[in-house]
Amino acid sequence: MNENNYPKLHNAMWPGVVGKGPDSEPVIGFDTMLEMTAAAEVDGVKFDGVDLALFEHIDVNLSDDDIKRLADKLNGYNLKVGSLVAPIWGGPAMGSKEDRANFVEMVRKSCHIGQKLTELGIRPSGVVRIDSASSPHDWAVDPVGNSKLIVQTFQEACDVAADYGEKLAAEGEICWGGMHSWKTMVDTLVAVNRPNMGFQADMAHTLLYLLGYNSPEDRILPPDFDWSDRATLSDALKKVTNALRPFTIDFHVAQNDGTVFGSGSHDKTGRHCQALDPNGKLDIVHDAGYWLRNENGELTKAFKHICWDGCMFPNEVMTKQQTWNDILATMIKVRQAHGWYEA
């Protein structure tokens, strides 16, 4: 029996950047993140690739020669590229005309890099990740008007992305207006109504949807929820995944302890936990199946790679090789449970 070789297993590079900075710990360099990812190994299995952030580590204004050098560097580590994070936060999707034009331009630049990496043969799958770059507080001032602006901006970004053969995925996080609850996220995706627009599900962030942070009316779990009640938790996870799975084109494996957290310049969102954190509320391998399989338990094969996302871990944790070996071991278990084999 062949071991599953899909979905490919990727590590995110942005945890070296997100939540770091002047009022937190130093950024962990791109080369360091690559080295630790490439060095991780469990029973002969290694990470297949990385998902990239087009900020701090990598300038979104790379020349085509620079993109080739980036591809050569990754080839040197025997790592492919998957999804890219567009640096859209300078232009809120519900901001001024200039803000929204800047948002779309950042998406265009990101798509250009994605297209070039694909042409160079190092990016076999992946999307360009976006969010509304707007806070739930600001969105709530005018929900109807602001949602309309977000949808319009996303549609314009999708039209630009289509010119590059790229798909955009909105990552559902409670810290982004118009995306801060599972119902609002569905409404936004339905309204955008573009074939190259989808959802990026992160297990840590979507767990927070169940608790109604920033949107109490959309809470699914009761306020006094007992986390040992797996049956109720499973029903809640099914409700959210059934609503968002049809839109899901990118997936982050992650853990969460049921609390919110922010550090550095990053707003409060779901607290990512280490893969083996005893306080984690998710059964990672089992619960990943709600996203990787449909309501009938059949594999969706909606994406060719999955990515580990663990942001805002202390640098001491992130610079230990064992951290990445533990993460890889968890990813392998997810693939064994919900993956497939392609010759």
Tab-separated table of C-alpha atoms in Angstrom:
chain	number	residue	atom	x	y	z
A	1	MET	CA	0.000	0.000	0.000
A	2	ASN	CA	1.440	3.344	-1.028
A	3	GLU	CA	1.705	6.113	1.532
A	4	ASN	CA	-0.390	9.174	0.699
A	5	ASN	CA	1.653	11.839	-1.098
A	6	TYR	CA	-1.118	14.443	-1.372
A	7	PRO	CA	-1.893	16.994	-0.180
A	8	LYS	CA	1.681	18.263	-0.144
A	9	LEU	CA	2.887	19.484	3.250
A	10	HIS	CA	3.957	23.117	3.528
A	11	ASN	CA	5.250	25.313	6.323
A	12	ALA	CA	4.331	29.002	6.573
A	13	MET	CA	7.143	31.547	6.594
A	14	TRP	CA	5.162	34.467	8.049
A	15	PRO	CA	5.237	33.231	11.670
A	16	GLY	CA	8.771	34.623	11.594
A	17	VAL	CA	7.242	38.054	10.996
A	18	VAL	CA	3.667	38.219	12.324
A	19	GLY	CA	3.501	39.522	15.882
A	20	LYS	CA	7.203	40.416	15.808
A	21	GLY	CA	8.718	43.859	15.574
A	22	PRO	CA	9.726	46.939	17.562
A	23	ASP	CA	7.360	46.389	20.505
A	24	SER	CA	7.791	42.610	20.555
A	25	GLU	CA	10.526	40.103	19.721
A	26	PRO	CA	12.843	40.480	16.711
A	27	VAL	CA	11.755	39.170	13.328
A	28	ILE	CA	13.089	35.688	12.537
A	29	GLY	CA	14.890	35.900	9.211
A	30	PHE	CA	13.674	34.236	6.045
A	31	ASP	CA	16.811	32.117	5.694
A	32	THR	CA	16.458	30.865	9.281
A	33	MET	CA	12.825	29.891	8.667
A	34	LEU	CA	13.832	28.077	5.464
A	35	GLU	CA	16.698	26.252	7.149
A	36	MET	CA	14.529	24.964	10.003
A	37	THR	CA	11.783	23.924	7.584
A	38	ALA	CA	14.212	22.085	5.305
A	39	ALA	CA	15.879	20.394	8.276
A	40	ALA	CA	12.632	18.996	9.709
A	41	GLU	CA	12.289	15.272	9.112
A	42	VAL	CA	10.101	12.505	10.552
A	43	ASP	CA	10.722	8.874	9.518
A	44	GLY	CA	12.268	10.041	6.264
A	45	VAL	CA	9.428	12.434	5.412
A	46	LYS	CA	10.170	16.147	4.980
A	47	PHE	CA	8.187	19.290	4.219
A	48	ASP	CA	7.375	19.588	0.518
A	49	GLY	CA	7.264	23.361	0.383
A	50	VAL	CA	6.577	26.741	1.948
A	51	ASP	CA	3.894	29.402	1.768
A	52	LEU	CA	5.331	32.910	1.536
A	53	ALA	CA	4.593	36.353	2.943
A	54	LEU	CA	5.228	39.182	0.493
A	55	PHE	CA	6.237	41.584	3.255
A	56	GLU	CA	9.263	41.891	5.536
A	57	HIS	CA	10.856	38.639	4.297
A	58	ILE	CA	10.100	39.240	0.610
A	59	ASP	CA	9.532	42.580	-1.120
A	60	VAL	CA	6.365	42.608	-3.231
A	61	ASN	CA	8.250	44.821	-5.713
A	62	LEU	CA	10.684	42.059	-6.710
A	63	SER	CA	12.051	42.283	-10.245
A	64	ASP	CA	11.724	39.245	-12.474
A	65	ASP	CA	15.448	38.576	-11.920
A	66	ASP	CA	14.853	38.700	-8.155
A	67	ILE	CA	11.943	36.266	-8.502
A	68	LYS	CA	14.263	33.882	-10.384
A	69	ARG	CA	16.839	34.190	-7.582
A	70	LEU	CA	14.110	33.438	-5.029
A	71	ALA	CA	13.114	30.326	-6.983
A	72	ASP	CA	16.747	29.215	-7.156
A	73	LYS	CA	17.132	29.674	-3.393
A	74	LEU	CA	14.058	27.561	-2.673
A	75	ASN	CA	15.184	24.913	-5.136
A	76	GLY	CA	18.423	24.772	-3.177
A	77	TYR	CA	16.423	23.734	-0.116
A	78	ASN	CA	14.335	21.294	-2.193
A	79	LEU	CA	11.193	23.249	-1.295
A	80	LYS	CA	8.323	24.239	-3.572
A	81	VAL	CA	6.189	27.372	-3.200
A	82	GLY	CA	2.475	27.343	-2.503
A	83	SER	CA	0.263	30.254	-1.482
A	84	LEU	CA	1.361	33.881	-1.154
A	85	VAL	CA	0.186	36.518	1.319
A	86	ALA	CA	-0.494	39.859	-0.396
A	87	PRO	CA	0.574	42.938	1.646
A	88	ILE	CA	-2.759	44.746	1.362
A	89	TRP	CA	-2.884	46.456	4.780
A	90	GLY	CA	-1.834	49.882	3.503
A	91	GLY	CA	-5.134	50.176	1.648
A	92	PRO	CA	-8.231	49.067	3.558
A	93	ALA	CA	-10.757	47.337	1.302
A	94	MET	CA	-13.488	49.657	2.642
A	95	GLY	CA	-11.279	52.742	2.640
A	96	SER	CA	-11.026	55.717	0.288
A	97	LYS	CA	-10.842	55.396	-3.488
A	98	GLU	CA	-7.055	55.691	-3.177
A	99	ASP	CA	-6.933	53.062	-0.421
A	100	ARG	CA	-8.909	50.616	-2.491
A	101	ALA	CA	-6.784	51.254	-5.581
A	102	ASN	CA	-3.684	50.555	-3.497
A	103	PHE	CA	-5.255	47.319	-2.230
A	104	VAL	CA	-5.868	46.139	-5.792
A	105	GLU	CA	-2.355	47.157	-6.852
A	106	MET	CA	-0.813	45.079	-4.040
A	107	VAL	CA	-2.871	42.126	-5.237
A	108	ARG	CA	-1.658	42.708	-8.798
A	109	LYS	CA	1.990	42.740	-7.721
A	110	SER	CA	1.460	39.578	-5.660
A	111	CYS	CA	-0.208	37.829	-8.590
A	112	HIS	CA	2.699	38.770	-10.847
A	113	ILE	CA	5.126	37.095	-8.441
A	114	GLY	CA	2.830	34.073	-8.211
A	115	GLN	CA	2.577	33.767	-11.976
A	116	LYS	CA	6.352	33.992	-12.422
A	117	LEU	CA	7.025	31.377	-9.745
A	118	THR	CA	4.506	29.095	-11.453
A	119	GLU	CA	6.193	29.622	-14.826
A	120	LEU	CA	9.551	28.794	-13.233
A	121	GLY	CA	8.124	25.404	-12.231
A	122	ILE	CA	8.522	25.881	-8.495
A	123	ARG	CA	4.899	26.676	-7.653
A	124	PRO	CA	2.616	23.786	-8.617
A	125	SER	CA	-0.327	24.976	-6.498
A	126	GLY	CA	-1.493	27.859	-4.366
A	127	VAL	CA	-3.545	31.023	-4.052
A	128	VAL	CA	-2.992	34.668	-3.148
A	129	ARG	CA	-4.267	35.333	0.372
A	130	ILE	CA	-6.136	38.552	1.224
A	131	ASP	CA	-8.310	40.057	3.948
A	132	SER	CA	-10.313	43.266	4.262
A	133	ALA	CA	-7.493	45.127	6.072
A	134	SER	CA	-10.272	46.770	8.092
A	135	SER	CA	-11.254	46.364	11.733
A	136	PRO	CA	-14.637	44.978	12.866
A	137	HIS	CA	-15.071	48.183	14.896
A	138	ASP	CA	-14.740	50.383	11.812
A	139	TRP	CA	-16.895	48.026	9.746
A	140	ALA	CA	-19.692	48.164	12.363
A	141	VAL	CA	-20.104	51.933	11.877
A	142	ASP	CA	-21.900	51.180	8.596
A	143	PRO	CA	-22.190	47.424	8.015
A	144	VAL	CA	-24.177	47.674	4.780
A	145	GLY	CA	-22.099	50.409	3.177
A	146	ASN	CA	-18.783	49.012	4.309
A	147	SER	CA	-19.644	45.484	3.190
A	148	LYS	CA	-20.534	46.882	-0.215
A	149	LEU	CA	-17.117	48.572	-0.456
A	150	ILE	CA	-15.287	45.407	0.629
A	151	VAL	CA	-17.156	43.347	-1.954
A	152	GLN	CA	-16.421	45.890	-4.679
A	153	THR	CA	-12.710	45.930	-3.796
A	154	PHE	CA	-12.536	42.142	-3.702
A	155	GLN	CA	-14.274	41.948	-7.087
A	156	GLU	CA	-11.807	44.389	-8.626
A	157	ALA	CA	-8.935	42.404	-7.116
A	158	CYS	CA	-10.395	39.166	-8.521
A	159	ASP	CA	-10.636	40.674	-11.992
A	160	VAL	CA	-6.975	41.707	-11.824
A	161	ALA	CA	-5.956	38.292	-10.437
A	162	ALA	CA	-7.755	36.565	-13.306
A	163	ASP	CA	-5.380	38.270	-15.757
A	164	TYR	CA	-2.548	36.345	-14.088
A	165	GLY	CA	-4.416	33.050	-13.790
A	166	GLU	CA	-4.523	33.437	-10.000
A	167	LYS	CA	-7.166	32.719	-7.369
A	168	LEU	CA	-7.703	34.859	-4.275
A	169	ALA	CA	-8.572	33.412	-0.881
A	170	ALA	CA	-9.970	35.476	1.993
A	171	GLU	CA	-8.703	34.203	5.341
A	172	GLY	CA	-11.488	34.137	7.911
A	173	GLU	CA	-10.210	35.883	11.036
A	174	ILE	CA	-12.194	37.647	13.734
A	175	CYS	CA	-9.893	40.686	13.455
A	176	TRP	CA	-11.021	41.627	9.909
A	177	GLY	CA	-14.228	43.580	9.299
A	178	GLY	CA	-16.702	41.902	6.971
A	179	MET	CA	-14.958	38.610	7.697
A	180	HIS	CA	-15.197	38.581	11.503
A	181	SER	CA	-17.995	36.025	11.844
A	182	TRP	CA	-18.748	32.869	9.890
A	183	LYS	CA	-22.072	34.246	8.673
A	184	THR	CA	-20.555	37.559	7.591
A	185	MET	CA	-17.754	35.693	5.831
A	186	VAL	CA	-20.268	33.622	3.873
A	187	ASP	CA	-22.236	36.765	2.989
A	188	THR	CA	-19.070	38.444	1.700
A	189	LEU	CA	-18.042	35.470	-0.431
A	190	VAL	CA	-21.522	35.066	-1.900
A	191	ALA	CA	-21.687	38.768	-2.743
A	192	VAL	CA	-18.244	38.804	-4.416
A	193	ASN	CA	-19.431	35.988	-6.700
A	194	ARG	CA	-16.239	35.524	-8.712
A	195	PRO	CA	-15.003	32.127	-9.911
A	196	ASN	CA	-11.480	32.905	-8.689
A	197	MET	CA	-12.539	34.019	-5.184
A	198	GLY	CA	-12.550	31.559	-2.310
A	199	PHE	CA	-11.973	31.025	1.378
A	200	GLN	CA	-8.777	30.199	3.231
A	201	ALA	CA	-9.679	28.157	6.285
A	202	ASP	CA	-7.321	28.245	9.264
A	203	MET	CA	-8.347	25.808	11.991
A	204	ALA	CA	-7.244	28.159	14.778
A	205	HIS	CA	-9.165	31.131	13.412
A	206	THR	CA	-12.339	29.305	12.442
A	207	LEU	CA	-12.560	27.835	15.968
A	208	LEU	CA	-13.000	31.426	17.202
A	209	TYR	CA	-16.020	31.766	14.905
A	210	LEU	CA	-17.778	29.257	17.168
A	211	LEU	CA	-17.306	31.563	20.163
A	212	GLY	CA	-18.723	34.711	18.558
A	213	TYR	CA	-15.844	37.074	19.318
A	214	ASN	CA	-16.654	40.428	17.641
A	215	SER	CA	-20.052	38.996	16.611
A	216	PRO	CA	-21.927	37.579	19.644
A	217	GLU	CA	-25.114	37.102	17.631
A	218	ASP	CA	-23.346	34.517	15.455
A	219	ARG	CA	-21.958	32.505	18.354
A	220	ILE	CA	-22.610	28.761	18.072
A	221	LEU	CA	-21.177	27.338	21.297
A	222	PRO	CA	-22.860	28.408	24.572
A	223	PRO	CA	-21.082	31.048	26.695
A	224	ASP	CA	-20.388	28.545	29.465
A	225	PHE	CA	-19.223	25.828	27.085
A	226	ASP	CA	-17.445	22.850	28.623
A	227	TRP	CA	-14.580	21.968	26.270
A	228	SER	CA	-14.701	18.333	27.326
A	229	ASP	CA	-18.064	18.069	25.529
A	230	ARG	CA	-16.707	16.797	22.199
A	231	ALA	CA	-20.142	15.969	20.801
A	232	THR	CA	-21.319	19.597	21.024
A	233	LEU	CA	-17.980	20.867	19.722
A	234	SER	CA	-18.151	18.480	16.776
A	235	ASP	CA	-21.675	19.638	15.895
A	236	ALA	CA	-20.500	23.270	15.996
A	237	LEU	CA	-17.477	22.518	13.812
A	238	LYS	CA	-19.721	20.744	11.319
A	239	LYS	CA	-22.006	23.782	11.138
A	240	VAL	CA	-19.163	26.161	10.315
A	241	THR	CA	-17.373	23.807	7.929
A	242	ASN	CA	-20.568	22.939	6.067
A	243	ALA	CA	-21.180	26.672	5.542
A	244	LEU	CA	-17.647	27.577	4.429
A	245	ARG	CA	-16.253	24.364	2.916
A	246	PRO	CA	-17.883	24.976	-0.501
A	247	PHE	CA	-15.774	28.147	-0.787
A	248	THR	CA	-12.560	26.712	0.685
A	249	ILE	CA	-9.604	26.636	-1.710
A	250	ASP	CA	-6.713	26.872	0.771
A	251	PHE	CA	-6.220	25.322	4.191
A	252	HIS	CA	-4.103	25.923	7.279
A	253	VAL	CA	-3.616	23.183	9.827
A	254	ALA	CA	-3.371	24.801	13.261
A	255	GLN	CA	-4.212	24.522	16.949
A	256	ASN	CA	-6.027	26.953	19.268
A	257	ASP	CA	-6.632	27.073	23.011
A	258	GLY	CA	-9.963	28.894	22.673
A	259	THR	CA	-8.614	32.348	23.566
A	260	VAL	CA	-7.721	35.463	21.593
A	261	PHE	CA	-4.226	36.841	21.393
A	262	GLY	CA	-2.236	39.599	19.723
A	263	SER	CA	1.378	40.714	19.890
A	264	GLY	CA	3.542	43.310	18.229
A	265	SER	CA	1.522	45.171	15.604
A	266	HIS	CA	-0.930	42.311	15.075
A	267	ASP	CA	-4.526	42.771	16.227
A	268	LYS	CA	-6.139	40.199	18.481
A	269	THR	CA	-7.199	37.027	16.730
A	270	GLY	CA	-7.169	33.282	17.371
A	271	ARG	CA	-4.274	32.126	19.517
A	272	HIS	CA	-2.207	29.623	17.594
A	273	CYS	CA	-0.828	26.884	19.837
A	274	GLN	CA	1.994	24.471	19.319
A	275	ALA	CA	1.020	21.197	17.699
A	276	LEU	CA	1.305	19.260	20.964
A	277	ASP	CA	-0.037	21.981	23.315
A	278	PRO	CA	-2.078	20.225	26.045
A	279	ASN	CA	-4.396	23.268	26.194
A	280	GLY	CA	-5.337	22.939	22.525
A	281	LYS	CA	-9.090	22.568	22.069
A	282	LEU	CA	-8.985	20.842	18.685
A	283	ASP	CA	-8.278	17.230	17.842
A	284	ILE	CA	-6.101	18.414	14.970
A	285	VAL	CA	-6.046	15.251	12.867
A	286	HIS	CA	-9.727	14.431	13.320
A	287	ASP	CA	-10.998	18.005	12.978
A	288	ALA	CA	-8.953	18.700	9.848
A	289	GLY	CA	-11.219	16.121	8.248
A	290	TYR	CA	-14.179	18.498	8.484
A	291	TRP	CA	-12.367	20.704	5.944
A	292	LEU	CA	-10.689	18.008	3.859
A	293	ARG	CA	-13.792	15.840	3.502
A	294	ASN	CA	-17.368	16.724	2.568
A	295	GLU	CA	-20.429	16.135	4.744
A	296	ASN	CA	-20.536	12.533	3.462
A	297	GLY	CA	-16.958	11.881	4.533
A	298	GLU	CA	-15.593	11.881	0.980
A	299	LEU	CA	-12.291	13.630	0.182
A	300	THR	CA	-12.846	16.961	-1.568
A	301	LYS	CA	-9.299	17.257	-3.008
A	302	ALA	CA	-10.093	20.976	-3.291
A	303	PHE	CA	-6.431	21.957	-2.817
A	304	LYS	CA	-3.152	20.199	-3.594
A	305	HIS	CA	-1.241	21.363	-0.513
A	306	ILE	CA	-1.954	22.173	3.118
A	307	CYS	CA	0.065	24.526	5.282
A	308	TRP	CA	0.920	24.662	8.979
A	309	ASP	CA	0.252	28.095	10.463
A	310	GLY	CA	1.539	28.829	13.951
A	311	CYS	CA	1.870	32.570	14.509
A	312	MET	CA	3.038	34.500	17.558
A	313	PHE	CA	5.021	31.711	19.163
A	314	PRO	CA	7.992	32.986	21.213
A	315	ASN	CA	11.265	33.087	19.290
A	316	GLU	CA	12.743	30.631	21.767
A	317	VAL	CA	10.150	28.086	20.648
A	318	MET	CA	10.444	28.876	16.954
A	319	THR	CA	14.222	28.485	16.855
A	320	LYS	CA	14.124	24.951	18.265
A	321	GLN	CA	14.274	22.267	15.586
A	322	GLN	CA	12.056	19.962	17.657
A	323	THR	CA	9.184	22.464	17.271
A	324	TRP	CA	9.190	21.963	13.509
A	325	ASN	CA	9.647	18.207	13.748
A	326	ASP	CA	6.562	18.019	16.003
A	327	ILE	CA	4.616	20.154	13.530
A	328	LEU	CA	5.708	18.010	10.593
A	329	ALA	CA	4.708	14.855	12.469
A	330	THR	CA	1.223	16.310	12.994
A	331	MET	CA	0.953	17.286	9.319
A	332	ILE	CA	1.944	13.763	8.282
A	333	LYS	CA	-0.834	12.333	10.458
A	334	VAL	CA	-3.353	14.683	8.809
A	335	ARG	CA	-2.239	13.488	5.368
A	336	GLN	CA	-2.361	9.834	6.398
A	337	ALA	CA	-5.928	10.312	7.656
A	338	HIS	CA	-7.302	12.557	4.905
A	339	GLY	CA	-4.909	12.424	1.975
A	340	TRP	CA	-4.476	10.451	-1.208
A	341	TYR	CA	-1.834	9.025	-3.492
A	342	GLU	CA	-0.978	10.155	-7.013
A	343	ALA	CA	1.661	8.391	-9.069
